[in-house]
PDB file of C-alpha atoms in Angstrom:
ATOM      1  CA  MET A 168       5.120  31.419  24.373  1.00 46.00           C
ATOM      2  CA  ASP A 169       6.238  30.913  20.771  1.00 49.00           C
ATOM      3  CA  PRO A 170       4.992  27.931  18.677  1.00 51.00           C
ATOM      4  CA  GLU A 171       8.248  25.989  19.080  1.00 51.00           C
ATOM      5  CA  GLU A 172       8.195  26.293  22.870  1.00 53.00           C
ATOM      6  CA  GLY A 173       4.514  25.343  22.889  1.00 50.00           C
ATOM      7  CA  SER A 174       5.205  22.243  20.818  1.00 59.00           C
ATOM      8  CA  THR A 175       8.027  21.240  23.144  1.00 65.00           C
ATOM      9  CA  ALA A 176       5.757  21.676  26.174  1.00 65.00           C
ATOM     10  CA  VAL A 177       3.080  19.465  24.612  1.00 70.00           C
ATOM     11  CA  ASP A 178       5.679  16.819  23.746  1.00 73.00           C
ATOM     12  CA  ASN A 179       6.901  16.775  27.336  1.00 75.00           C
ATOM     13  CA  ILE A 180       3.352  16.343  28.632  1.00 78.00           C
ATOM     14  CA  VAL A 181       2.492  13.638  26.090  1.00 77.00           C
ATOM     15  CA  THR A 182       5.555  11.575  26.926  1.00 78.00           C
ATOM     16  CA  GLN A 183       4.942  11.972  30.664  1.00 81.00           C
ATOM     17  CA  PHE A 184       1.314  10.831  30.770  1.00 84.00           C
ATOM     18  CA  ASN A 185      -0.290   7.757  29.186  1.00 84.00           C
ATOM     19  CA  THR A 186      -3.753   9.284  28.779  1.00 85.00           C
ATOM     20  CA  TYR A 187      -5.291  12.755  28.658  1.00 82.00           C
ATOM     21  CA  GLU A 188      -7.221  11.961  31.830  1.00 83.00           C
ATOM     22  CA  ASP A 189      -3.942  11.231  33.630  1.00 82.00           C
ATOM     23  CA  PHE A 190      -2.702  14.683  32.577  1.00 80.00           C
ATOM     24  CA  LEU A 191      -5.904  16.360  33.799  1.00 78.00           C
ATOM     25  CA  ASP A 192      -5.677  14.557  37.147  1.00 78.00           C
ATOM     26  CA  SER A 193      -2.127  15.817  37.596  1.00 76.00           C
ATOM     27  CA  GLN A 194      -3.448  19.393  37.448  1.00 78.00           C
ATOM     28  CA  ILE A 195      -6.098  18.865  40.135  1.00 75.00           C
ATOM     29  CA  THR A 196      -5.201  19.598  43.747  1.00 76.00           C
ATOM     30  CA  THR A 197      -6.719  18.150  46.882  1.00 77.00           C
ATOM     31  CA  VAL A 198      -8.167  21.585  47.589  1.00 77.00           C
ATOM     32  CA  ASP A 199      -9.988  21.502  44.221  1.00 71.00           C
ATOM     33  CA  LEU A 200     -11.532  18.147  45.048  1.00 74.00           C
ATOM     34  CA  TYR A 201     -12.487  19.327  48.547  1.00 71.00           C
ATOM     35  CA  TYR A 202     -14.516  22.265  47.269  1.00 73.00           C
ATOM     36  CA  LEU A 203     -15.825  20.801  44.010  1.00 73.00           C
ATOM     37  CA  GLU A 204     -16.546  17.320  45.381  1.00 73.00           C
ATOM     38  CA  ASP A 205     -16.667  16.023  41.803  1.00 74.00           C
ATOM     39  CA  GLU A 206     -13.634  14.638  39.987  1.00 78.00           C
ATOM     40  CA  SER A 207     -15.321  14.819  36.567  1.00 80.00           C
ATOM     41  CA  LEU A 208     -16.171  18.498  37.065  1.00 77.00           C
ATOM     42  CA  ALA A 209     -12.630  19.206  38.216  1.00 76.00           C
ATOM     43  CA  ARG A 210     -11.282  17.626  35.016  1.00 77.00           C
ATOM     44  CA  GLN A 211     -13.605  19.728  32.884  1.00 79.00           C
ATOM     45  CA  LEU A 212     -12.440  22.921  34.565  1.00 78.00           C
ATOM     46  CA  VAL A 213      -8.792  22.001  33.985  1.00 73.00           C
ATOM     47  CA  GLU A 214      -9.499  21.169  30.329  1.00 75.00           C
ATOM     48  CA  LEU A 215     -11.187  24.566  29.886  1.00 75.00           C
ATOM     49  CA  GLY A 216      -8.258  26.308  31.546  1.00 71.00           C
ATOM     50  CA  TYR A 217     -10.144  27.546  34.636  1.00 66.00           C
ATOM     51  CA  ARG A 218      -8.253  25.343  37.064  1.00 66.00           C
ATOM     52  CA  GLY A 219      -4.882  23.667  37.084  1.00 60.00           C
ATOM     53  CA  THR A 220      -1.324  24.225  38.123  1.00 60.00           C
ATOM     54  CA  GLY A 221       0.426  23.988  34.752  1.00 64.00           C
ATOM     55  CA  GLU A 222       0.174  24.206  30.955  1.00 68.00           C
ATOM     56  CA  VAL A 223      -3.260  24.196  29.300  1.00 72.00           C
ATOM     57  CA  VAL A 224      -3.388  21.453  26.663  1.00 79.00           C
ATOM     58  CA  LYS A 225      -6.430  20.671  24.548  1.00 80.00           C
ATOM     59  CA  ARG A 226      -7.571  17.066  24.306  1.00 82.00           C
ATOM     60  CA  GLU A 227      -7.261  16.989  20.493  1.00 84.00           C
ATOM     61  CA  ASP A 228      -3.698  18.352  20.662  1.00 82.00           C
ATOM     62  CA  PHE A 229      -2.711  15.767  23.266  1.00 84.00           C
ATOM     63  CA  GLU A 230      -4.196  12.824  21.352  1.00 85.00           C
ATOM     64  CA  ALA A 231      -2.846  13.969  17.965  1.00 86.00           C
ATOM     65  CA  ARG A 232       0.672  14.359  19.314  1.00 84.00           C
ATOM     66  CA  LYS A 233       0.429  11.051  21.192  1.00 86.00           C
ATOM     67  CA  ALA A 234      -0.525   9.271  17.958  1.00 87.00           C
ATOM     68  CA  ALA A 235       2.282  10.960  16.015  1.00 86.00           C
ATOM     69  CA  ILE A 236       4.883   9.935  18.574  1.00 83.00           C
ATOM     70  CA  GLU A 237       3.617   6.339  18.544  1.00 84.00           C
ATOM     71  CA  ILE A 238       3.752   6.189  14.731  1.00 84.00           C
ATOM     72  CA  ALA A 239       7.313   7.506  14.774  1.00 80.00           C
ATOM     73  CA  ARG A 240       8.282   4.959  17.427  1.00 78.00           C
ATOM     74  CA  LEU A 241       6.825   2.063  15.442  1.00 77.00           C
ATOM     75  CA  ALA A 242       8.473   3.274  12.241  1.00 73.00           C
ATOM     76  CA  GLU A 243      11.848   3.423  13.969  1.00 70.00           C
ATOM     77  CA  ARG A 244      11.367  -0.074  15.368  1.00 68.00           C
ATOM     78  CA  THR A 245      10.379  -1.427  11.944  1.00 63.00           C
ATOM     79  CA  GLN A 246      13.370   0.239  10.293  1.00 60.00           C
ATOM     80  CA  LYS A 247      15.782  -1.233  12.819  1.00 58.00           C
ATOM     81  CA  LYS A 248      14.193  -4.660  12.398  1.00 62.00           C
ATOM     82  CA  THR A 249      14.369  -4.676   8.587  1.00 70.00           C
ATOM     83  CA  LEU A 250      17.982  -3.517   8.280  1.00 88.00           C
ATOM     84  CA  THR A 251      19.618  -6.928   8.196  1.00 92.00           C
ATOM     85  CA  SER A 252      23.071  -5.378   7.940  1.00 94.00           C
ATOM     86  CA  ALA A 253      22.713  -3.622  11.301  1.00 90.00           C
ATOM     87  CA  GLY A 254      25.138  -4.808  13.953  1.00 89.00           C
ATOM     88  CA  LYS A 255      27.119  -7.027  11.581  1.00 92.00           C
ATOM     89  CA  ASP A 256      30.933  -7.050  11.669  1.00 93.00           C
ATOM     90  CA  LEU A 257      31.430  -6.629   7.924  1.00 96.00           C
ATOM     91  CA  GLN A 258      34.998  -7.030   6.676  1.00 94.00           C
ATOM     92  CA  ASP A 259      34.745  -7.029   2.883  1.00 97.00           C
ATOM     93  CA  ASN A 260      34.198  -3.806   0.941  1.00 97.00           C
ATOM     94  CA  PHE A 261      31.362  -5.331  -1.073  1.00 98.00           C
ATOM     95  CA  LEU A 262      29.276  -6.178   1.986  1.00 98.00           C
ATOM     96  CA  LYS A 263      30.042  -2.774   3.465  1.00 97.00           C
ATOM     97  CA  ALA A 264      28.827  -1.147   0.244  1.00 98.00           C
ATOM     98  CA  LEU A 265      25.577  -3.147   0.398  1.00 98.00           C
ATOM     99  CA  ALA A 266      25.085  -2.210   4.052  1.00 97.00           C
ATOM    100  CA  VAL A 267      25.513   1.506   3.315  1.00 97.00           C
ATOM    101  CA  ARG A 268      22.836   1.260   0.601  1.00 97.00           C
ATOM    102  CA  GLU A 269      20.383  -1.056   2.362  1.00 96.00           C
ATOM    103  CA  ASP A 270      18.194   1.549   4.070  1.00 92.00           C
ATOM    104  CA  ASP A 271      17.914   3.832   1.014  1.00 94.00           C
ATOM    105  CA  ASN A 272      17.019   0.885  -1.244  1.00 95.00           C
ATOM    106  CA  ARG A 273      14.373  -0.313   1.182  1.00 92.00           C
ATOM    107  CA  ASN A 274      12.686   3.091   1.468  1.00 89.00           C
ATOM    108  CA  GLY A 275      12.966   3.967  -2.232  1.00 91.00           C
ATOM    109  CA  LYS A 276      15.355   6.900  -1.981  1.00 93.00           C
ATOM    110  CA  VAL A 277      17.939   5.066  -4.081  1.00 96.00           C
ATOM    111  CA  SER A 278      17.721   2.177  -6.527  1.00 95.00           C
ATOM    112  CA  SER A 279      20.946   0.199  -6.875  1.00 96.00           C
ATOM    113  CA  VAL A 280      21.881  -2.247  -9.612  1.00 94.00           C
ATOM    114  CA  ILE A 281      24.683  -4.633  -8.698  1.00 94.00           C
ATOM    115  CA  PHE A 282      26.967  -6.096 -11.367  1.00 92.00           C
ATOM    116  CA  ILE A 283      28.814  -9.260 -10.323  1.00 91.00           C
ATOM    117  CA  ARG A 284      31.280 -11.403 -12.275  1.00 89.00           C
ATOM    118  CA  ASP A 285      32.547 -14.553 -10.620  1.00 88.00           C
ATOM    119  CA  ARG A 286      32.455 -18.366 -10.728  1.00 84.00           C
ATOM    120  CA  ASN A 287      29.542 -20.449  -9.520  1.00 76.00           C
ATOM    121  CA  SER A 288      29.714 -23.674  -7.498  1.00 79.00           C
ATOM    122  CA  HIS A 289      30.438 -25.619 -10.715  1.00 79.00           C
ATOM    123  CA  GLY A 290      33.445 -23.444 -11.524  1.00 81.00           C
ATOM    124  CA  GLN A 291      31.671 -21.734 -14.418  1.00 79.00           C
ATOM    125  CA  GLU A 292      32.241 -18.031 -14.852  1.00 80.00           C
ATOM    126  CA  VAL A 293      28.958 -16.111 -14.593  1.00 81.00           C
ATOM    127  CA  SER A 294      27.995 -12.460 -14.529  1.00 83.00           C
ATOM    128  CA  GLY A 295      24.770 -10.606 -13.989  1.00 85.00           C
ATOM    129  CA  TYR A 296      22.952  -7.484 -12.888  1.00 90.00           C
ATOM    130  CA  ILE A 297      20.942  -7.603  -9.653  1.00 91.00           C
ATOM    131  CA  ASP A 298      18.085  -5.272  -8.778  1.00 92.00           C
ATOM    132  CA  TYR A 299      19.132  -4.749  -5.160  1.00 93.00           C
ATOM    133  CA  ALA A 300      15.888  -3.141  -3.928  1.00 93.00           C
ATOM    134  CA  HIS A 301      13.785  -5.952  -5.397  1.00 90.00           C
ATOM    135  CA  ARG A 302      16.000  -8.691  -3.998  1.00 90.00           C
ATOM    136  CA  LEU A 303      15.753  -7.083  -0.555  1.00 91.00           C
ATOM    137  CA  LYS A 304      11.957  -7.369  -0.755  1.00 89.00           C
ATOM    138  CA  ILE A 305      11.805 -11.017  -1.799  1.00 87.00           C
ATOM    139  CA  GLU A 306      14.829 -12.485  -0.042  1.00 89.00           C
ATOM    140  CA  ASP A 307      16.360 -12.546   3.433  1.00 92.00           C
ATOM    141  CA  PHE A 308      19.833 -10.979   3.183  1.00 94.00           C
ATOM    142  CA  GLU A 309      20.842 -12.263   6.598  1.00 94.00           C
ATOM    143  CA  VAL A 310      22.744 -15.150   4.991  1.00 95.00           C
ATOM    144  CA  TYR A 311      24.762 -12.715   2.867  1.00 96.00           C
ATOM    145  CA  PHE A 312      25.586 -10.190   5.565  1.00 96.00           C
ATOM    146  CA  ASN A 313      26.624 -12.889   8.043  1.00 94.00           C
ATOM    147  CA  GLY A 314      28.893 -14.488   5.437  1.00 93.00           C
ATOM    148  CA  LYS A 315      27.114 -17.845   5.174  1.00 93.00           C
ATOM    149  CA  ARG A 316      26.450 -17.374   1.444  1.00 93.00           C
ATOM    150  CA  ARG A 317      27.642 -15.142  -1.363  1.00 92.00           C
ATOM    151  CA  LEU A 318      25.258 -13.011  -3.354  1.00 91.00           C
ATOM    152  CA  LEU A 319      25.253 -14.262  -6.966  1.00 85.00           C
ATOM    153  CA  PRO A 320      23.044 -13.746 -10.051  1.00 80.00           C
ATOM    154  CA  ARG A 321      20.471 -16.500 -10.588  1.00 70.00           C
ATOM    155  CA  PRO A 322      19.188 -17.695 -13.944  1.00 61.00           C
ATOM    156  CA  THR A 323      16.599 -19.918 -12.147  1.00 43.00           C
ATOM    157  CA  ASP A 324      14.112 -21.569 -14.545  1.00 22.00           C
ATOM    158  CA  MET A 325      14.250 -18.975 -17.274  1.00 22.00           C
ATOM    159  CA  ARG A 326      14.725 -19.394 -21.004  1.00 25.00           C
ATOM    160  CA  ALA A 327      18.372 -19.315 -22.169  1.00 26.00           C
ATOM    161  CA  PHE A 328      20.122 -18.233 -25.368  1.00 29.00           C
ATOM    162  CA  LYS A 329      23.573 -19.192 -26.662  1.00 27.00           C
ATOM    163  CA  PHE A 330      25.968 -16.691 -28.239  1.00 32.00           C
ATOM    164  CA  ASN A 331      29.628 -16.197 -28.983  1.00 33.00           C
ATOM    165  CA  MET A 332      30.676 -13.167 -26.954  1.00 38.00           C
ATOM    166  CA  SER A 333      33.861 -11.626 -25.647  1.00 39.00           C
ATOM    167  CA  LYS A 334      34.373 -11.064 -21.939  1.00 38.00           C
ATOM    168  CA  THR A 335      33.600  -7.394 -21.491  1.00 39.00           C
ATOM    169  CA  GLU A 336      31.658  -6.040 -18.574  1.00 39.00           C
ATOM    170  CA  LEU A 337      28.535  -5.407 -20.615  1.00 37.00           C
ATOM    171  CA  ARG A 338      28.949  -4.310 -24.207  1.00 40.00           C
ATOM    172  CA  LEU A 339      26.669  -7.019 -25.540  1.00 39.00           C
ATOM    173  CA  PRO A 340      24.845  -7.291 -28.880  1.00 40.00           C
ATOM    174  CA  PRO A 341      21.445  -5.540 -28.653  1.00 40.00           C
ATOM    175  CA  THR A 342      19.636  -8.704 -29.759  1.00 39.00           C
ATOM    176  CA  SER A 343      21.336 -10.907 -27.188  1.00 40.00           C
ATOM    177  CA  CYS A 344      18.178 -11.614 -25.214  1.00 41.00           C
ATOM    178  CA  ASN A 345      14.414 -11.260 -25.014  1.00 32.00           C
ATOM    179  CA  LEU A 346      12.419  -9.633 -22.230  1.00 30.00           C
ATOM    180  CA  PHE A 347      10.447 -11.672 -19.745  1.00 29.00           C
ATOM    181  CA  LEU A 348       8.298  -9.748 -17.264  1.00 27.00           C
ATOM    182  CA  LEU A 349       9.036 -12.075 -14.377  1.00 27.00           C
ATOM    183  CA  LEU A 350       8.826 -11.019 -10.745  1.00 27.00           C
ATOM    184  CA  ASP A 351      12.284 -12.346 -10.085  1.00 31.00           C
ATOM    185  CA  PHE A 352      15.465 -10.680  -9.102  1.00 32.00           C
ATOM    186  CA  ILE A 353      17.576  -9.313 -11.899  1.00 36.00           C
ATOM    187  CA  SER A 354      17.775  -7.858 -15.251  1.00 38.00           C
ATOM    188  CA  TYR A 355      20.630  -9.693 -16.896  1.00 47.00           C
ATOM    189  CA  PHE A 356      22.543 -12.949 -16.454  1.00 50.00           C
ATOM    190  CA  TYR A 357      25.374 -14.392 -18.551  1.00 51.00           C
ATOM    191  CA  ASN A 358      27.292 -17.682 -18.294  1.00 53.00           C
ATOM    192  CA  TRP A 359      30.609 -17.113 -20.048  1.00 51.00           C
ATOM    193  CA  ASP A 360      31.623 -20.791 -20.315  1.00 55.00           C
ATOM    194  CA  ASN A 361      28.360 -21.957 -21.886  1.00 56.00           C
ATOM    195  CA  HIS A 362      27.687 -18.637 -23.670  1.00 56.00           C
ATOM    196  CA  ILE A 363      24.171 -18.573 -22.265  1.00 55.00           C
ATOM    197  CA  ALA A 364      22.388 -15.258 -21.782  1.00 62.00           C
ATOM    198  CA  VAL A 365      18.958 -14.554 -20.298  1.00 63.00           C
ATOM    199  CA  CYS A 366      17.175 -11.255 -19.689  1.00 74.00           C
ATOM    200  CA  ASN A 367      14.372 -10.351 -17.311  1.00 80.00           C
ATOM    201  CA  SER A 368      12.677  -7.131 -16.362  1.00 82.00           C
ATOM    202  CA  THR A 369      11.924  -6.474 -12.674  1.00 87.00           C
ATOM    203  CA  PRO A 370       9.290  -4.362 -10.894  1.00 88.00           C
ATOM    204  CA  ASN A 371      11.841  -1.520 -10.839  1.00 90.00           C
ATOM    205  CA  TYR A 372      13.623  -1.827 -14.195  1.00 90.00           C
ATOM    206  CA  GLN A 373      12.791  -2.537 -17.811  1.00 89.00           C
ATOM    207  CA  VAL A 374      15.566  -4.115 -19.859  1.00 86.00           C
ATOM    208  CA  ILE A 375      16.216  -2.406 -23.202  1.00 85.00           C
ATOM    209  CA  THR A 376      18.018  -4.670 -25.665  1.00 78.00           C
ATOM    210  CA  ASP A 377      17.462  -2.915 -28.987  1.00 80.00           C
ATOM    211  CA  ASN A 378      20.019  -0.190 -28.321  1.00 81.00           C
ATOM    212  CA  PRO A 379      22.877  -0.241 -30.919  1.00 82.00           C
ATOM    213  CA  GLU A 380      25.384   0.722 -28.226  1.00 77.00           C
ATOM    214  CA  GLY A 381      24.512  -2.086 -25.819  1.00 80.00           C
ATOM    215  CA  LEU A 382      22.360  -3.004 -22.828  1.00 82.00           C
ATOM    216  CA  LEU A 383      20.285  -0.350 -21.036  1.00 90.00           C
ATOM    217  CA  PHE A 384      17.965  -0.366 -18.029  1.00 92.00           C
ATOM    218  CA  LYS A 385      15.003   2.020 -17.691  1.00 92.00           C
ATOM    219  CA  TYR A 386      13.977   2.847 -14.161  1.00 94.00           C
ATOM    220  CA  LYS A 387      10.176   2.561 -14.135  1.00 92.00           C
ATOM    221  CA  ARG A 388       9.554   5.151 -11.444  1.00 92.00           C
ATOM    222  CA  ASP A 389      11.008   8.176 -13.291  1.00 92.00           C
ATOM    223  CA  ARG A 390      11.645   6.536 -16.704  1.00 92.00           C
ATOM    224  CA  LYS A 391      15.314   7.549 -16.614  1.00 94.00           C
ATOM    225  CA  ILE A 392      17.820   5.396 -18.503  1.00 94.00           C
ATOM    226  CA  LEU A 393      20.677   3.656 -16.707  1.00 94.00           C
ATOM    227  CA  ASN A 394      23.573   2.923 -19.047  1.00 93.00           C
ATOM    228  CA  VAL A 395      25.765   0.154 -17.659  1.00 91.00           C
ATOM    229  CA  ASP A 396      28.427   0.489 -20.369  1.00 91.00           C
ATOM    230  CA  PRO A 397      31.725   1.121 -18.499  1.00 92.00           C
ATOM    231  CA  LYS A 398      32.869   3.437 -21.304  1.00 91.00           C
ATOM    232  CA  ALA A 399      29.752   5.649 -21.099  1.00 93.00           C
ATOM    233  CA  GLN A 400      28.192   7.906 -18.496  1.00 94.00           C
ATOM    234  CA  PRO A 401      25.626   5.989 -16.397  1.00 96.00           C
ATOM    235  CA  GLY A 402      22.892   8.592 -16.976  1.00 94.00           C
ATOM    236  CA  ASP A 403      20.955  11.305 -15.157  1.00 93.00           C
ATOM    237  CA  ASN A 404      21.074  11.084 -11.357  1.00 94.00           C
ATOM    238  CA  SER A 405      23.101   7.875 -11.593  1.00 97.00           C
ATOM    239  CA  THR A 406      26.591   6.882 -10.536  1.00 97.00           C
ATOM    240  CA  ARG A 407      28.881   3.930 -11.201  1.00 97.00           C
ATOM    241  CA  THR A 408      31.104   2.645  -8.372  1.00 97.00           C
ATOM    242  CA  PRO A 409      33.626  -0.191  -8.875  1.00 97.00           C
ATOM    243  CA  ILE A 410      34.102  -2.164  -5.651  1.00 98.00           C
ATOM    244  CA  GLN A 411      37.458  -3.632  -4.635  1.00 97.00           C
ATOM    245  CA  THR A 412      36.438  -6.950  -3.121  1.00 97.00           C
ATOM    246  CA  GLN A 413      37.910 -10.317  -2.183  1.00 96.00           C
ATOM    247  CA  LEU A 414      34.566 -12.051  -2.738  1.00 96.00           C
ATOM    248  CA  TYR A 415      34.270 -11.724  -6.523  1.00 96.00           C
ATOM    249  CA  ILE A 416      36.327 -11.407  -9.670  1.00 94.00           C
ATOM    250  CA  GLN A 417      34.564  -8.115 -10.356  1.00 95.00           C
ATOM    251  CA  ALA A 418      31.850  -6.063  -8.677  1.00 96.00           C
ATOM    252  CA  VAL A 419      30.288  -2.744  -9.680  1.00 96.00           C
ATOM    253  CA  ILE A 420      27.335  -0.912  -8.114  1.00 97.00           C
ATOM    254  CA  PHE A 421      25.174   1.530 -10.064  1.00 96.00           C
ATOM    255  CA  ASP A 422      23.122   3.896  -7.888  1.00 97.00           C
ATOM    256  CA  HIS A 423      20.144   5.797  -9.270  1.00 97.00           C
ATOM    257  CA  ILE A 424      18.334   8.549  -7.338  1.00 94.00           C
ATOM    258  CA  SER A 425      14.766   9.006  -8.471  1.00 82.00           C
ATOM    259  CA  ARG A 426      13.635  12.608  -8.973  1.00 73.00           C
ATOM    260  CA  ARG A 427       9.972  11.779  -9.463  1.00 62.00           C
ATOM    261  CA  LYS A 428       7.733  13.379  -6.862  1.00 50.00           C
ATOM    262  CA  THR A 429       5.572  11.053  -4.820  1.00 44.00           C
TER     263      THR A 429
END
């Protein structure tokens, strides 16, 4: 029997029996018990391969494979539970784009930065960059995927700066904001009507504001630079995807794939 067939046989046995003792008992016949008169001895003989009617499986192989299958089962259950987009009837392209990226952002395969430009509840035009993976960790996205709320940048209680700027997607003066290492959600927020800009680094990205060409984000895991300038290339292992959506004035998603080995 080749290794692959042997592994398949062990898997079949492990899934069929709850314990190794149950497997051993299945290999013992009534004739064995009649002559041996000792169930424990009969089990030992089956385990050693001297008795039994089927495949010989060592105890350590059975228990190791049983544990591996249980870990895989729990991981699958956890993954299904944490994907808040699962099972949702998503109509807008923006929500569909978030759903496609949710799993990869949760497990670290991809790090997405979301640019949104729209109006807040006060009618003020705002724009900002959202660290999607970080927001998924600190916030329940159920309200966004079920359509009860819209995902928007949040300035929260952070320091603000006033400037006179034109409405471009992100070619902003390099001194337009300071860095605050806050464990909050995004890297950049701008209120066009009040000309207020605030910057924050996140656990995933460092904001770089002293670049003559404009705003940059450095992904902390592999130290690669993400350039969010629409006229420039986004950078190594990064892509820029404009989203046609009915939910916002403008939406763009930057996806970065980390190449750092873990």
